Amino acid sequence: MKIGIVYVKGAVPAFENFGNLPTHLVKENGMVNGQKAHKVLDGLIIPGGSIVESQSISKDMAQEIKKINREGLFIVGMCSGFQVLANKTDIGRKSPCPIEKEGLGILNVSFSPMISNDRVEAEIVDQSFLTKGMIGSTATGFHCHTYGKIEGEAPPLFFSRVKRRDYKENPSKILSGVRNDDGNVVGTMIHGCLDENPVLVQNTLDYLGADKDDFEKIQEANKDLIKVMKSEIGIDTNIFSPKPLNKIQSNSHSKDIPPTLMISSTGSDSGKTFLTTGIVGNLRKKGYKVGVLKIGPDIRDIVPSLYLNKENMEPFSSIKIGHLGWMELESVLNEFKTKNYDLIVIEGVMSAFTGLLNEKTPYSSAEIAKAANIPVILVSACNKGGIETAAVDLASHAEIMNKMGIDVSGLILNKVYDENITESASYYLKQKVEIDNIWKVPKIKITERGNIPEVELKLEDFCLSSMETVEKYLNIEDIIKIAKKPSFTGYLSHKSILNTFK
């Protein structure tokens, strides 16, 4: 049996495993190994990503998807893949007017902006090929979307219980999945539902008429497919990771907990996501298996990194601060032991100090770094307050973090625009802090909205631009040397944090 997965620019086909069901790639031309998809496939999965923003569903692909539907074969659209199957999606979250992208109209719903990044339980309210016999039961998974408000006439299938929406506490039950009238096409926003709920996989196999031997063959084909997907960095980039993967060698690195580093900053919009993505992509290009995590709940920030390195979004991908996020730091570190990562890159949230004086602990990136002895690379953007202000911010942040016992091992002046001023600022930093690694990254000229997160992010453009920038202006080998094995030592008390500022 052959189950296709759409493999086009902007898709994240390795973001989750889809129950280890996919066996064949469906390329932009709608073909599977030179044959039209509808003629050889028994079902199709359309993954998440930025497929709608990237406009990467070609006419040929669209025709094949429609033919697969007409023949009664199953289709699962996940997140952005769901939006492909819908009528239209308004992607203008920060636009004064809607920016609507047309879908295929197979599922009679439309999407508009609503952010959700929760781990969720979803109630199943109707039958479909996927949910046969499951009305009234629940499925688990996670949300990771920017355009998640669903409106339309398609029969509802899933309702997710969420804690937060659009960055605000708003416990509620929201529509998160629908079906078509025949029940062979399902769209859902619940990532990981096929991996976490085996009954959904079994229902899919039953719909196919697959027996035990068929499933074993599907799983074997899936293993081969994953190897093919993971060999390429991104999609259709012609950039491949070497085989076998390199290993980071150091006497201080444990075999079970990989060396780790954090990319933090002096404020929001500093370029953390852009630089983290470029670092992860270049590490992968050198052959390293890299885990990527986010402090706090906004896991959307690490999707570009996962687009490049083809790793799963894991239950430990979001480090909890206060009540925000998925998993406590100590548990996250224990989870590292179950993976064979060569290195972990953690992206901070906002400024390293944002939330530091909150009575709840931990509530900041700085506290996470301190609690696990994670070395930090600090980033400061020069486009708002100027290069001079960015340099002063870096120096003052580094000074206080060092006073807290945090290892700041690298500084990045990001979005610099004047070489002479930058040289003076770099000299100032060298005099103020004892840090060898001071990098300067120029302001990248952005000619398309597709390079700006949360406006209209085209993953392929954003990711390749970040890889090229990091490769040119940072030193990956020095960054590798910064990473150290983490060890949880406990959080600073609120009182000791206050003493830091006296």
Coordinates of C-alpha atoms in Angstrom, one line a residue, residues 131-445:
T131 CA -12.6 8.8 13.9
K132 CA -14.9 5.8 13.3
G133 CA -16.4 4.7 16.6
M134 CA -14.8 7.5 18.5
I135 CA -17.7 10.0 19.1
G136 CA -17.4 11.3 22.7
S137 CA -13.8 10.2 23.2
T138 CA -10.8 12.5 23.2
A139 CA -7.5 12.8 21.2
T140 CA -4.3 14.5 22.3
G141 CA -1.8 16.6 20.4
F142 CA -0.6 20.2 20.2
H143 CA -1.5 23.4 18.3
C144 CA 1.1 25.4 16.5
H145 CA -0.7 27.9 14.3
T146 CA -1.1 31.6 13.5
Y147 CA -4.3 31.4 11.4
G148 CA -6.5 29.1 13.5
K149 CA -9.9 30.6 13.6
I150 CA -12.2 28.2 11.5
E151 CA -15.5 29.3 10.2
G152 CA -17.8 27.5 7.7
E153 CA -20.3 24.8 7.0
A154 CA -18.2 21.7 7.0
P155 CA -19.3 19.1 9.6
P156 CA -17.2 19.6 12.8
L157 CA -15.0 16.8 13.9
F158 CA -12.7 18.0 16.7
F159 CA -13.1 20.7 19.4
S160 CA -9.8 21.4 21.3
R161 CA -9.6 22.7 24.8
V162 CA -7.1 25.5 24.9
K163 CA -5.7 27.7 27.8
R164 CA -4.4 30.6 25.8
R165 CA -5.3 32.3 22.5
D166 CA -3.5 35.3 20.9
Y167 CA -1.0 35.5 23.8
K168 CA -3.8 35.9 26.4
E169 CA -5.3 33.6 29.0
N170 CA -8.6 32.5 27.5
P171 CA -9.6 29.0 28.5
S172 CA -12.1 27.8 25.9
K173 CA -13.2 25.1 23.5
I174 CA -12.4 25.9 19.8
L175 CA -13.2 24.1 16.6
S176 CA -10.0 22.3 15.5
G177 CA -11.1 19.8 12.8
V178 CA -13.7 19.1 10.2
R179 CA -14.6 16.5 7.6
N180 CA -16.2 16.6 4.1
D181 CA -19.6 15.2 3.6
D182 CA -18.4 11.7 2.6
G183 CA -16.0 11.5 5.5
N184 CA -12.9 10.5 3.5
V185 CA -11.3 14.0 3.9
V186 CA -10.3 15.3 7.3
G187 CA -8.7 18.6 8.2
T188 CA -7.3 19.2 11.6
M189 CA -5.1 21.7 13.6
I190 CA -4.1 19.0 16.1
H191 CA -0.4 18.2 15.3
G192 CA 0.7 14.8 16.6
C193 CA -2.7 13.3 16.8
L194 CA -1.7 10.3 14.7
D195 CA 1.4 9.8 16.8
E196 CA -0.3 10.1 20.2
N197 CA -3.6 8.3 19.4
P198 CA -3.0 4.8 17.9
V199 CA -6.7 4.3 17.3
L200 CA -6.6 7.0 14.7
V201 CA -3.9 5.1 12.9
Q202 CA -5.8 1.8 13.2
N203 CA -9.0 3.5 11.8
T204 CA -6.9 4.6 8.8
L205 CA -5.6 1.1 8.3
D206 CA -9.1 -0.3 8.5
Y207 CA -10.3 2.2 5.9
L208 CA -7.5 0.9 3.6
G209 CA -8.4 -2.7 4.4
A210 CA -4.8 -3.2 5.6
D211 CA -3.9 -6.3 7.6
K212 CA -0.9 -6.8 9.9
D213 CA 1.5 -7.7 7.0
D214 CA 0.4 -4.6 5.1
F215 CA 1.1 -2.4 8.1
E216 CA 4.6 -3.9 8.6
K217 CA 5.3 -3.2 5.0
I218 CA 4.1 0.4 5.4
Q219 CA 6.3 0.9 8.4
E220 CA 9.4 -0.5 6.6
A221 CA 8.7 1.8 3.6
N222 CA 8.2 4.7 6.1
K223 CA 11.7 4.1 7.6
D224 CA 13.2 4.4 4.1
L225 CA 11.1 7.5 3.4
I226 CA 12.3 9.3 6.6
K227 CA 15.9 8.6 5.6
V228 CA 15.4 10.2 2.2
M229 CA 13.6 13.2 3.7
K230 CA 16.2 13.8 6.5
S231 CA 19.1 13.6 4.1
E232 CA 18.1 17.0 2.6
I233 CA 18.2 20.2 4.5
G234 CA 14.9 22.0 3.9
I235 CA 13.0 21.0 0.7
D236 CA 14.2 21.2 -2.9
T237 CA 17.3 23.1 -1.7
N238 CA 19.9 20.6 -3.1
I239 CA 21.7 21.0 0.3
F240 CA 22.3 17.6 1.8
S241 CA 23.7 16.5 5.2
P242 CA 26.8 14.4 5.0
K243 CA 26.7 10.7 5.9
P244 CA 27.4 9.5 8.4
L245 CA 26.6 12.3 10.7
N246 CA 29.5 13.9 12.5
K247 CA 29.7 13.7 16.3
I248 CA 30.9 16.4 18.6
Q249 CA 33.9 15.1 20.5
S250 CA 34.7 16.4 24.0
N251 CA 35.8 14.7 27.2
S252 CA 33.4 16.9 29.1
H253 CA 30.4 15.9 27.1
S254 CA 28.2 13.0 28.5
K255 CA 27.0 10.3 26.1
D256 CA 23.4 10.8 27.2
I257 CA 23.0 14.6 27.7
P258 CA 24.3 16.6 24.7
P259 CA 26.1 19.9 24.9
T260 CA 23.7 22.8 24.9
L261 CA 23.7 26.5 24.3
M262 CA 21.1 29.3 24.4
I263 CA 20.5 32.1 22.0
S264 CA 19.1 35.0 24.1
S265 CA 18.8 38.7 23.5
T266 CA 18.5 42.2 25.0
G267 CA 14.9 42.5 23.7
S268 CA 12.2 41.3 21.3
D269 CA 12.7 41.7 17.5
S270 CA 16.4 41.2 18.0
G271 CA 16.7 38.5 15.3
K272 CA 16.9 35.5 17.7
T273 CA 14.7 33.3 15.5
F274 CA 16.5 34.3 12.3
L275 CA 20.0 33.6 13.8
T276 CA 18.9 30.4 15.6
T277 CA 17.5 29.1 12.3
G278 CA 20.7 29.8 10.5
I279 CA 22.8 28.2 13.2
V280 CA 20.7 25.1 13.3
G281 CA 20.8 24.8 9.5
N282 CA 24.5 25.2 9.3
L283 CA 25.1 22.6 12.1
R284 CA 22.9 20.2 10.1
K285 CA 24.8 21.0 7.0
K286 CA 28.0 19.9 8.8
G287 CA 26.2 16.6 9.7
Y288 CA 25.1 17.2 13.3
K289 CA 21.8 16.0 14.7
V290 CA 20.5 19.1 16.4
G291 CA 17.6 19.5 18.9
V292 CA 15.9 22.8 19.0
L293 CA 13.9 24.1 21.9
K294 CA 12.0 27.3 22.8
I295 CA 11.7 28.9 26.3
G296 CA 8.0 29.7 26.9
P297 CA 5.0 28.7 24.9
D298 CA 5.6 30.2 21.4
I299 CA 6.9 27.1 19.7
R300 CA 6.2 28.8 16.3
D301 CA 9.6 30.4 16.6
I302 CA 11.4 27.1 16.2
V303 CA 9.4 25.9 13.2
P304 CA 11.9 27.4 10.7
S305 CA 14.7 25.4 12.4
L306 CA 12.6 22.3 12.2
Y307 CA 12.0 23.0 8.5
L308 CA 15.7 22.8 7.9
N309 CA 16.8 20.0 10.1
K310 CA 13.7 17.7 9.8
E311 CA 13.4 16.9 13.5
N312 CA 10.1 16.4 15.3
M313 CA 8.4 18.9 17.5
E314 CA 8.7 17.1 20.9
P315 CA 6.7 17.3 24.1
F316 CA 9.8 18.9 25.6
S317 CA 10.3 21.4 22.8
S318 CA 8.8 24.2 25.0
I319 CA 10.5 24.9 28.3
K320 CA 8.1 26.1 30.9
I321 CA 8.5 29.4 32.7
G322 CA 5.9 30.2 35.3
H323 CA 2.6 28.7 34.0
L324 CA 3.6 29.3 30.4
G325 CA 5.0 26.5 28.2
W326 CA 4.9 22.7 28.1
M327 CA 7.5 21.0 30.3
E328 CA 9.6 21.9 33.4
L329 CA 13.3 22.3 32.8
E330 CA 14.5 19.4 34.9
S331 CA 12.2 17.1 33.0
V332 CA 13.3 18.5 29.7
L333 CA 17.0 17.7 30.6
N334 CA 15.9 14.1 31.5
E335 CA 14.2 13.8 28.1
F336 CA 17.5 14.6 26.4
K337 CA 18.7 11.2 27.6
T338 CA 16.2 9.5 25.4
K339 CA 17.4 11.2 22.2
N340 CA 20.7 10.9 20.3
Y341 CA 21.2 14.6 19.6
D342 CA 24.7 15.9 19.1
L343 CA 23.9 19.4 20.3
I344 CA 20.9 21.3 21.7
V345 CA 20.1 24.9 20.7
I346 CA 17.6 26.8 22.9
E347 CA 16.0 30.0 21.7
G348 CA 15.2 32.4 24.5
V349 CA 12.1 34.5 24.9
M350 CA 12.0 38.3 24.6
S351 CA 14.9 39.8 26.6
A352 CA 17.0 37.5 28.8
F353 CA 15.7 39.5 31.7
T354 CA 12.0 39.8 30.8
G355 CA 10.1 38.4 33.8
L356 CA 13.2 38.2 36.0
L357 CA 11.7 40.2 38.8
N358 CA 8.4 38.4 38.8
E359 CA 7.8 36.6 42.1
K360 CA 7.1 33.4 40.2
T361 CA 10.3 31.5 39.5
P362 CA 11.5 30.8 36.9
Y363 CA 9.9 33.4 34.7
S364 CA 12.8 34.4 32.4
S365 CA 15.4 33.1 30.0
A366 CA 18.2 34.1 32.4
E367 CA 16.8 31.9 35.1
I368 CA 16.7 28.9 32.8
A369 CA 20.3 29.5 31.7
K370 CA 21.4 29.8 35.3
A371 CA 19.5 26.8 36.6
A372 CA 21.1 24.4 34.1
N373 CA 24.5 26.0 33.6
I374 CA 23.7 26.7 29.9
P375 CA 26.1 29.0 28.1
V376 CA 24.5 32.0 26.4
I377 CA 25.1 33.9 23.1
L378 CA 23.5 37.3 23.5
V379 CA 22.0 39.2 20.5
S380 CA 21.1 42.8 20.3
A381 CA 19.6 44.5 17.2
C382 CA 20.9 47.9 16.0
N383 CA 18.0 48.9 13.9
K384 CA 15.9 50.6 16.6
G385 CA 18.2 52.3 19.1
G386 CA 21.3 52.3 16.9
I387 CA 24.6 50.4 17.1
E388 CA 25.8 52.4 20.1
T389 CA 22.7 51.5 22.2
A390 CA 22.9 47.9 21.1
A391 CA 26.5 47.7 22.3
V392 CA 25.7 49.3 25.7
D393 CA 22.7 46.9 26.1
L394 CA 24.9 43.9 25.4
A395 CA 27.6 45.0 27.9
S396 CA 25.1 45.7 30.6
H397 CA 23.2 42.5 30.1
A398 CA 26.4 40.5 30.1
E399 CA 27.6 42.2 33.3
I400 CA 24.4 41.4 35.2
M401 CA 24.2 37.9 33.8
N402 CA 27.8 37.2 34.9
K403 CA 27.0 38.6 38.3
M404 CA 24.2 36.0 38.4
G405 CA 26.6 33.3 37.6
I406 CA 25.5 32.9 33.9
D407 CA 28.1 32.0 31.3
V408 CA 27.8 34.6 28.5
S409 CA 30.2 33.3 25.9
G410 CA 29.2 35.2 22.8
L411 CA 27.8 38.6 21.7
I412 CA 26.2 39.4 18.4
L413 CA 25.6 43.0 17.1
N414 CA 22.7 42.2 14.7
K415 CA 21.4 44.4 11.9
V416 CA 24.5 46.7 11.8
Y417 CA 24.5 49.3 9.1
D418 CA 27.7 51.3 9.5
E419 CA 31.1 49.6 9.4
N420 CA 33.0 52.4 11.2
I421 CA 30.5 52.8 14.1
T422 CA 30.4 49.0 14.4
E423 CA 34.2 48.8 14.8
S424 CA 34.0 51.4 17.6
A425 CA 31.2 49.6 19.3
S426 CA 33.1 46.3 19.0
Y427 CA 36.1 47.9 20.6
Y428 CA 33.9 49.2 23.4
L429 CA 32.5 45.7 24.1
K430 CA 36.0 44.1 24.2
Q431 CA 37.0 46.7 26.8
K432 CA 33.9 46.2 28.9
V433 CA 33.5 42.4 28.9
E434 CA 35.9 39.5 28.8
I435 CA 34.3 37.7 25.9
D436 CA 36.3 36.4 22.9
N437 CA 33.4 35.8 20.6
I438 CA 32.0 39.1 19.4
W439 CA 30.2 38.9 16.0
K440 CA 28.7 41.5 13.7
V441 CA 25.8 40.7 11.4
P442 CA 24.6 43.3 8.8
K443 CA 21.1 44.3 8.3
I444 CA 19.7 41.9 5.7
K445 CA 17.9 43.6 2.9

